[in-house]
XYZ file of C-alpha atoms in Angstrom:
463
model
C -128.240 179.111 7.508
C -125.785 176.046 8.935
C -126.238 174.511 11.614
C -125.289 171.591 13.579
C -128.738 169.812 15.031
C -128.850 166.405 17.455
C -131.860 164.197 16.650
C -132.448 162.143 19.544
C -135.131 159.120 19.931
C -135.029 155.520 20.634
C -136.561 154.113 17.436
C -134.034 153.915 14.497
C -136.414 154.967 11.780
C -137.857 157.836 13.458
C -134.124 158.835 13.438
C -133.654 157.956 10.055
C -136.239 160.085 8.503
C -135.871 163.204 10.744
C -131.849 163.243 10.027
C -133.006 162.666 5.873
C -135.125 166.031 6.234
C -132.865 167.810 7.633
C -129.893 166.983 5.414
C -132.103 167.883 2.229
C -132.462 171.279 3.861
C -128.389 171.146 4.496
C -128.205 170.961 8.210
C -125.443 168.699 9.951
C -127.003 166.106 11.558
C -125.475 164.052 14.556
C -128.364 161.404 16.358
C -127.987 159.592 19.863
C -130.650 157.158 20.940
C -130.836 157.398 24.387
C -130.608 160.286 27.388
C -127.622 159.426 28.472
C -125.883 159.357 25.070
C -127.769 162.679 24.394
C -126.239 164.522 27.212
C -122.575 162.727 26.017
C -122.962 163.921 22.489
C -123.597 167.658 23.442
C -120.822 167.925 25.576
C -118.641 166.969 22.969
C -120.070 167.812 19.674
C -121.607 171.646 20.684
C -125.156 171.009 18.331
C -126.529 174.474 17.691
C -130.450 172.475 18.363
C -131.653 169.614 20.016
C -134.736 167.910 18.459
C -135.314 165.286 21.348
C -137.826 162.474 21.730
C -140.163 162.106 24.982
C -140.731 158.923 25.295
C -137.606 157.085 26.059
C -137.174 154.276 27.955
C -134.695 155.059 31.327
C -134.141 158.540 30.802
C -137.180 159.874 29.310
C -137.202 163.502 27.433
C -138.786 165.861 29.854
C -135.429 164.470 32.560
C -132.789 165.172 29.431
C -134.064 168.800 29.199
C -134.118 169.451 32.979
C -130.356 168.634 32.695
C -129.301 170.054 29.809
C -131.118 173.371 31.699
C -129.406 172.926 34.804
C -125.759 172.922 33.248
C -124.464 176.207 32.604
C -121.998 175.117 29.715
C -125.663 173.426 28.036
C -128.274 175.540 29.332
C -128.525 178.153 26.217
C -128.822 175.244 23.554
C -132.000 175.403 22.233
C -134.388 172.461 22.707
C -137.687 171.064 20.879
C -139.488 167.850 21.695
C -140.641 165.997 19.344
C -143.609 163.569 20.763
C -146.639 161.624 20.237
C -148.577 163.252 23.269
C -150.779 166.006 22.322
C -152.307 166.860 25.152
C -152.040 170.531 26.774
C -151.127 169.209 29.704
C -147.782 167.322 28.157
C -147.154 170.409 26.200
C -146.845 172.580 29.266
C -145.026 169.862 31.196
C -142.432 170.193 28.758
C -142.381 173.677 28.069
C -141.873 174.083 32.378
C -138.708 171.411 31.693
C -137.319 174.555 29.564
C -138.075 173.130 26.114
C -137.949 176.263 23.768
C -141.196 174.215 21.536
C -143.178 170.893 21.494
C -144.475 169.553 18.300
C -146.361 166.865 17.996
C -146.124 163.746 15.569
C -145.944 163.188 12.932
C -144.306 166.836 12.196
C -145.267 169.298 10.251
C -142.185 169.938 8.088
C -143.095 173.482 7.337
C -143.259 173.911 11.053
C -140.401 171.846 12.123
C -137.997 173.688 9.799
C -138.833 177.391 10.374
C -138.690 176.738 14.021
C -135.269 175.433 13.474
C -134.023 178.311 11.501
C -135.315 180.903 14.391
C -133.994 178.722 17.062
C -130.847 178.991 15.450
C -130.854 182.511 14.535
C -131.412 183.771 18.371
C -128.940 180.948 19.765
C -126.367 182.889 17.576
C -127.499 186.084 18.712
C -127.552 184.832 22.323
C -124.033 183.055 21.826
C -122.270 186.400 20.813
C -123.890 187.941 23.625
C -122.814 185.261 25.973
C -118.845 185.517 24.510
C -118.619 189.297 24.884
C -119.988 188.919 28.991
C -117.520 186.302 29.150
C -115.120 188.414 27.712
C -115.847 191.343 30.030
C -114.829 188.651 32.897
C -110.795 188.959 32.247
C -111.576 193.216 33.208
C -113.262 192.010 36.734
C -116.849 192.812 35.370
C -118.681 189.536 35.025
C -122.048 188.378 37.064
C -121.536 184.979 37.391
C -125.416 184.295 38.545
C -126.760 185.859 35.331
C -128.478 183.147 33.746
C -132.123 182.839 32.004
C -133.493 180.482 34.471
C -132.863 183.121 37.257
C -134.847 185.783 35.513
C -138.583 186.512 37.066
C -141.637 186.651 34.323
C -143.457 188.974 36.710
C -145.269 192.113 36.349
C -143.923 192.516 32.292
C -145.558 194.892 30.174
C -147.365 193.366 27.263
C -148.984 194.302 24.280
C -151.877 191.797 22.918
C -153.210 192.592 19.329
C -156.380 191.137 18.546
C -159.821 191.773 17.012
C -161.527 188.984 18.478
C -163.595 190.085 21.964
C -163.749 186.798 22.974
C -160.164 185.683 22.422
C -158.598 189.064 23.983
C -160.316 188.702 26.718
C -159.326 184.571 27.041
C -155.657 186.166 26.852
C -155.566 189.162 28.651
C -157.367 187.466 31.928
C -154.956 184.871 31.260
C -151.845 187.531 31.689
C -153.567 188.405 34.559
C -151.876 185.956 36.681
C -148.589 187.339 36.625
C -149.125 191.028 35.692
C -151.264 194.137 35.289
C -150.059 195.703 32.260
C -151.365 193.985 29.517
C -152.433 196.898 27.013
C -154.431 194.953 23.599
C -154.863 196.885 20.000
C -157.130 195.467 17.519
C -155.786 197.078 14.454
C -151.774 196.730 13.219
C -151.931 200.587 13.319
C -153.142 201.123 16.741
C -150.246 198.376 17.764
C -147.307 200.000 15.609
C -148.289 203.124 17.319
C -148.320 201.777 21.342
C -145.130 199.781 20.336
C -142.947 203.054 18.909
C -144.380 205.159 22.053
C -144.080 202.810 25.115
C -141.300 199.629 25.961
C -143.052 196.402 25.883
C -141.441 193.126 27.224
C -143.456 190.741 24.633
C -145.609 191.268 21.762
C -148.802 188.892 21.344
C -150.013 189.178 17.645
C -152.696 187.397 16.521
C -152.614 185.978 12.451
C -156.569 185.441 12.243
C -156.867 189.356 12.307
C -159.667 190.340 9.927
C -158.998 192.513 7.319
C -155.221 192.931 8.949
C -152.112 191.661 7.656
C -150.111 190.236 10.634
C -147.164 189.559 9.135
C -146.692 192.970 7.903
C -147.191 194.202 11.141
C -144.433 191.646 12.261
C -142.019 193.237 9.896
C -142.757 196.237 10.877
C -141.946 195.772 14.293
C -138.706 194.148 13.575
C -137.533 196.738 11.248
C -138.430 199.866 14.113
C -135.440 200.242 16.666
C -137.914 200.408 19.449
C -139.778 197.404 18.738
C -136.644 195.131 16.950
C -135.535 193.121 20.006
C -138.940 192.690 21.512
C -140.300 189.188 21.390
C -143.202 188.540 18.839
C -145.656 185.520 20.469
C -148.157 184.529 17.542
C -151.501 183.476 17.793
C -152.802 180.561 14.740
C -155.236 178.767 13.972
C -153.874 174.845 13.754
C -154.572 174.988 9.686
C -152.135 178.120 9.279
C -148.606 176.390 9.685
C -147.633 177.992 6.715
C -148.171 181.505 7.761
C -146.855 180.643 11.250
C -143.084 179.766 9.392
C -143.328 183.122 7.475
C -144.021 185.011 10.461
C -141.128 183.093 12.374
C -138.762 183.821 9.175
C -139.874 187.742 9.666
C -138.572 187.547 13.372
C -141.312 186.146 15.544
C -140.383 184.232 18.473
C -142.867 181.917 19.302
C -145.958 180.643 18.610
C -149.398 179.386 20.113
C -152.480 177.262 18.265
C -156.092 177.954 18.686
C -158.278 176.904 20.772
C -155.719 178.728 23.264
C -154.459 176.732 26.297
C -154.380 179.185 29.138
C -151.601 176.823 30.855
C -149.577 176.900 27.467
C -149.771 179.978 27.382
C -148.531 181.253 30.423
C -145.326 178.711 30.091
C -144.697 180.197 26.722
C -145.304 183.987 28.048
C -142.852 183.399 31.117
C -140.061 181.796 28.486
C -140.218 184.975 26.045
C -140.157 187.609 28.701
C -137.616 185.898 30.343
C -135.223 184.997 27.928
C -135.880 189.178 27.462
C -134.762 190.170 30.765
C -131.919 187.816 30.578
C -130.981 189.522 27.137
C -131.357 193.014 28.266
C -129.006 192.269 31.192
C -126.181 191.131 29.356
C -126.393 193.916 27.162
C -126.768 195.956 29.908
C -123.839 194.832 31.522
C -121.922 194.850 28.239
C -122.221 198.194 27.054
C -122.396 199.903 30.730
C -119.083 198.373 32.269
C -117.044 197.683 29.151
C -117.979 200.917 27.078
C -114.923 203.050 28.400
C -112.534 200.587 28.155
C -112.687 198.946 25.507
C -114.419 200.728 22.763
C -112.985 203.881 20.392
C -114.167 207.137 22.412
C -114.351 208.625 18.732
C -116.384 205.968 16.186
C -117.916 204.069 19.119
C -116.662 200.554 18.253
C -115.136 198.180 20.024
C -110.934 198.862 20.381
C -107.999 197.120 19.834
C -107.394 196.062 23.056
C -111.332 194.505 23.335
C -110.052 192.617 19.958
C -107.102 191.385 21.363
C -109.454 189.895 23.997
C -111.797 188.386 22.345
C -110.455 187.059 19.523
C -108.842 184.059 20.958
C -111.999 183.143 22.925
C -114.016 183.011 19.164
C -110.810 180.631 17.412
C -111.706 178.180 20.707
C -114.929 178.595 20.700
C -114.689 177.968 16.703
C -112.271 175.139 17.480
C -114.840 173.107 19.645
C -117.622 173.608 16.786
C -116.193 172.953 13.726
C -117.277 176.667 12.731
C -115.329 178.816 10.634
C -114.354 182.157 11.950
C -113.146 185.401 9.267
C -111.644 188.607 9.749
C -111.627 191.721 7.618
C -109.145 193.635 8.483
C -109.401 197.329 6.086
C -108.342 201.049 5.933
C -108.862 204.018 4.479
C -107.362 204.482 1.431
C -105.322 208.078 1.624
C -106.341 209.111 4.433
C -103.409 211.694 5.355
C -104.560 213.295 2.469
C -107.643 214.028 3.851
C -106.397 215.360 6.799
C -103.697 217.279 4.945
C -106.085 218.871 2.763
C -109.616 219.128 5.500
C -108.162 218.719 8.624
C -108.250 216.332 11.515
C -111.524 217.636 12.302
C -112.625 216.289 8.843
C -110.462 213.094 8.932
C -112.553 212.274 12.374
C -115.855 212.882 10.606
C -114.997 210.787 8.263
C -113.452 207.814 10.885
C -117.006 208.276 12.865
C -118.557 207.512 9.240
C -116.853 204.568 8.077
C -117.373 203.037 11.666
C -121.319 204.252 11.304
C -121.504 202.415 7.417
C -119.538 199.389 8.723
C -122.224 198.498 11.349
C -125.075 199.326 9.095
C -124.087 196.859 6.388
C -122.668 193.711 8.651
C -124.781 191.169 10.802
C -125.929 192.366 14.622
C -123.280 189.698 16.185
C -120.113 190.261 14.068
C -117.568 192.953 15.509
C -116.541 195.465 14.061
C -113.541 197.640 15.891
C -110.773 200.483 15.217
C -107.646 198.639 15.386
C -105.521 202.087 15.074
C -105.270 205.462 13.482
C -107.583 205.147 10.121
C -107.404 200.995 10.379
C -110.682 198.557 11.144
C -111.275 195.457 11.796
C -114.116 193.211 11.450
C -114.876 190.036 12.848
C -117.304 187.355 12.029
C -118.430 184.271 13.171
C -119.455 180.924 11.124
C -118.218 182.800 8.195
C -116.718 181.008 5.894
C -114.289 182.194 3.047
C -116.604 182.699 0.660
C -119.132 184.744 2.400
C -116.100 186.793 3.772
C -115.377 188.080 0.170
C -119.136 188.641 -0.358
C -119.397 190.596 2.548
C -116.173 192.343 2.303
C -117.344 193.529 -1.403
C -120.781 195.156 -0.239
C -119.217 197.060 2.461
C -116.436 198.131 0.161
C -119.309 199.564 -2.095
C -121.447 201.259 0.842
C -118.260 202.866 1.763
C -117.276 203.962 -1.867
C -120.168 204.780 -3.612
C -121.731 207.490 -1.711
C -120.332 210.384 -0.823
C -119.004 211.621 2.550
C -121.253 214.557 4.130
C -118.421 217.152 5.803
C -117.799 220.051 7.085
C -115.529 221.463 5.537
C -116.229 224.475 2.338
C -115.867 221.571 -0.553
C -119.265 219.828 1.495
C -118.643 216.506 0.785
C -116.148 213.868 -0.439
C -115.165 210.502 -1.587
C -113.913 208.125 0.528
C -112.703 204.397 -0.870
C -111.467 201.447 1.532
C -108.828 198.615 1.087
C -109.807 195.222 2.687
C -107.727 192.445 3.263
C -109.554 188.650 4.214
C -108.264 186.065 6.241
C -110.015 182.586 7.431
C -109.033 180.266 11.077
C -107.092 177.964 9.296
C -107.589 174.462 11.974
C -107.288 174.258 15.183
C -103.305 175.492 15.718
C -104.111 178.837 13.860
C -103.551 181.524 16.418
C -105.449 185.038 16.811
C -101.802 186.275 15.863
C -101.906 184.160 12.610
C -105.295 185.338 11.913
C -104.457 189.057 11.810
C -101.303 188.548 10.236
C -102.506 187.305 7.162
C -105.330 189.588 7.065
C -102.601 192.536 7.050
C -100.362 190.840 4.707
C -103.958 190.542 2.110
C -104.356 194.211 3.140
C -100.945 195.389 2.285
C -101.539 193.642 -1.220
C -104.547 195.046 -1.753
C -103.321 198.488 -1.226
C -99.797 197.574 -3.590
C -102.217 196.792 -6.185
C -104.450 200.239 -6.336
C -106.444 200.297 -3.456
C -110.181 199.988 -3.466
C -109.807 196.270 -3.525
C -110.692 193.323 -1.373
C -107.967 190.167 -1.241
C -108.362 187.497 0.553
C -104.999 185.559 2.267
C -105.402 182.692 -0.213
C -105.595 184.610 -3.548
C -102.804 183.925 -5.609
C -100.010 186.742 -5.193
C -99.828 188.572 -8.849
C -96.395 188.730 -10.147
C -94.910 192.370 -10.996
């Protein structure tokens, strides 16, 4: 996974070495030594992560965080300080500034990286959310006040699973503070089973369970559609770093180390079930008010005129980052013939299934709409070329290698797709240019016998 992380401290080596690491593991690295500069260089560089130093002289780390929390064109960037303090007391202090984790030096580079990586996974996640609310805002829809820092921790419904007496109760009378539903489990079967029956806002899991596997109980809950957007908190001991970064890789959230802080852990409880609420509102939002206007009424999927509105907003938004942006743009191959031969009512089952395959096989933040009659597009963010074609060529298979379930006498059919690729090509492309190409790569990949993907930059074959 790229991305684009600012290293910030006031001692040159320290900047050095941290902007080394991350290089090997092929992030972009930009540094600023100061506050002030820090604040300059996310304004106009858009990191994806902020690694930032507490102890600065003038403007020290805990002040930078406040700020970039308090600006709402900043305030979704995750942050992690990077310190010398240890203490609990430092850790919550920054945690309360809105720091999304606070490691402590020197850094564990296990630690440090899968942190990174799951920062970066839910800012991306978060960031598509974010563009399709502001989206909704040229249709009269947006709430202008939603923001995480508004949200209430309150009252949320928790699960804690743990098998030590002594540590469950540590937690749950902890939880107590801010809420009477905490409901514990002390096997990863009893859990699975609360989480599939009842909604929690945040999942505690501890990894010293005996005899348990935690992190298969993580992926469990990740790959269940009741339990795959709840946050995962984990519980460690201080030696199991390693275990920790596996169980963030799997989906968890967030983490704690033992012996467990009850300050810490509050701070960290309050920023999960926020950042929840805050999530479930803007999809809330999303799918209520925009649903019947700009998605398909038959496959579900966005429309063209949702496309044709959010497009542009992704090239700037692409433009500002240095990102790559990539549209598929693909049909069905034949598909009068289907309905000439099954009927519409046929030719619709088949539309609902190609939209149905086409979500199932793409990532939860790229787009995928009916652009008209049997045509789709996709769009995805930070894709490059590349990664266009590779994607492009799976769904092109999960499309054309199984057959189509129908209703009418024959029971089922085969159904192939054409795709045609196009990439933002600098920062005068247009959302115009971008689907033009893609249609013209289309076009060829239908001349040429269907069933293909092209991308706009093949070479043209000569007849």
């Amino acid at each position: 996974m790229s991305a684009r992380v600012l290293v910030v401290d006031d001692v040159l080596p320290n900047v050095k070495l941290l902007a080394a690491k991350l290089t090997r593991e092929y992030f972009e690295v930009i540094t600023a030594f100061n506050g002030p500069e820090a604040l300059e260089r996310i304004k106009k560089e858009a990191p994806d992560i902020v690694l930032l130093d507490v102890m600065m002289p003038g403007m020290d780390g805990f002040e930078v965080c406040e700020r970039i929390r308090s600006d709402p064109t900043t305030m979704h960037i995750p942050v992690v300080m990077i310190t010398a303090l240890s203490d609990a007391s430092d850790r919550v202090r920054g945690l309360e500034a809105g720091a999304d984790d606070f490691l402590t030096k020197p850094v564990n580079d296990i630690a440090l990286f899968a942190r990174v990586r799951s920062l970066v996974r839910l800012k991306m996640m978060m960031d598509e959310w974010r563009l399709r609310e502001s989206t909704s805002g040229q249709f009269g829809i947006l709430d202008q006040t939603l923001t995480v820092k508004n949200e209430t921790a309150s009252e949320a419904r928790v699960l804690v699973v743990e098998d030590s007496p002594i540590d469950l109760e540590k937690i749950t009378e902890t939880l107590r503070r801010d809420t009477d539903s905490v409901v514990s489990a002390d096997t990863s079967a009893k859990a699975l089973d609360l989480g599939l029956s009842e909604d929690f806002e945040l999942i505690i899991v501890s990894l010293t369970l005996l005899n348990e596997d935690a992190l298969r109980l993580c992926s469990l809950l990740r790959s269940h559609e009741r339990t795959r957007q709840a946050p995962i908190l984990l519980v460690a001991d201080e030696g199991d770093l390693s275990r920790v970064a596996k169980g963030l890789e799997l989906g968890a959230n967030d983490y704690l180390l033992k012996p467990i802080d009850r300050n810490e852990l509050l701070a960290r409880v309050r920023t999960q079930v926020r950042r929840k609420r805050y999530h479930e509102k803007l999809r809330h939002n999303y799918e209520q008010s925009l649903s019947m206007a700009l998605t398909d009424s038959l496959t579900g999927v966005f429309n063209r005129r949702y496309v044709n509105a959010h497009l542009p907003r992704l090239m700037e938004r692409s433009w500002e980052s240095q990102k790559p942006v990539a549209i598929l743009m693909f049909d069905i191959d034949h598909f009068k013939t289907v309905n000439d031969t099954y009927g519409h009512g046929v030719g619709d089952e088949v539309l609902k299934e190609v939209a149905v395959r086409a979500n199932r096989n793409l990532r939860n933040f790229d787009l995928v709409a009916r652009y008209g009659g049997e045509e789709f597009i996709v769009v995805m963010p930070d894709t490059d070329r590349d990664s266009a074609v590779a994607v492009a060529e799976r769904l092109r298979r999960r499309v054309g290698e199984d057959f189509f379930a129908v209703s009418a006498p024959v029971g089922e059919i085969t159904v192939t797709i054409s795709i045609g690729i196009s990439v933002v090509n600098g920062s005068t492309d247009t959302a115009e240019g971008m689907l033009k190409r893609a249609d013209d790569a289309l076009y060829r990949a239908k001349r040429s016998g269907r069933n293909k993907t092209v991308a706009a930059d093949d070479p043209v074959e000569v007849q």
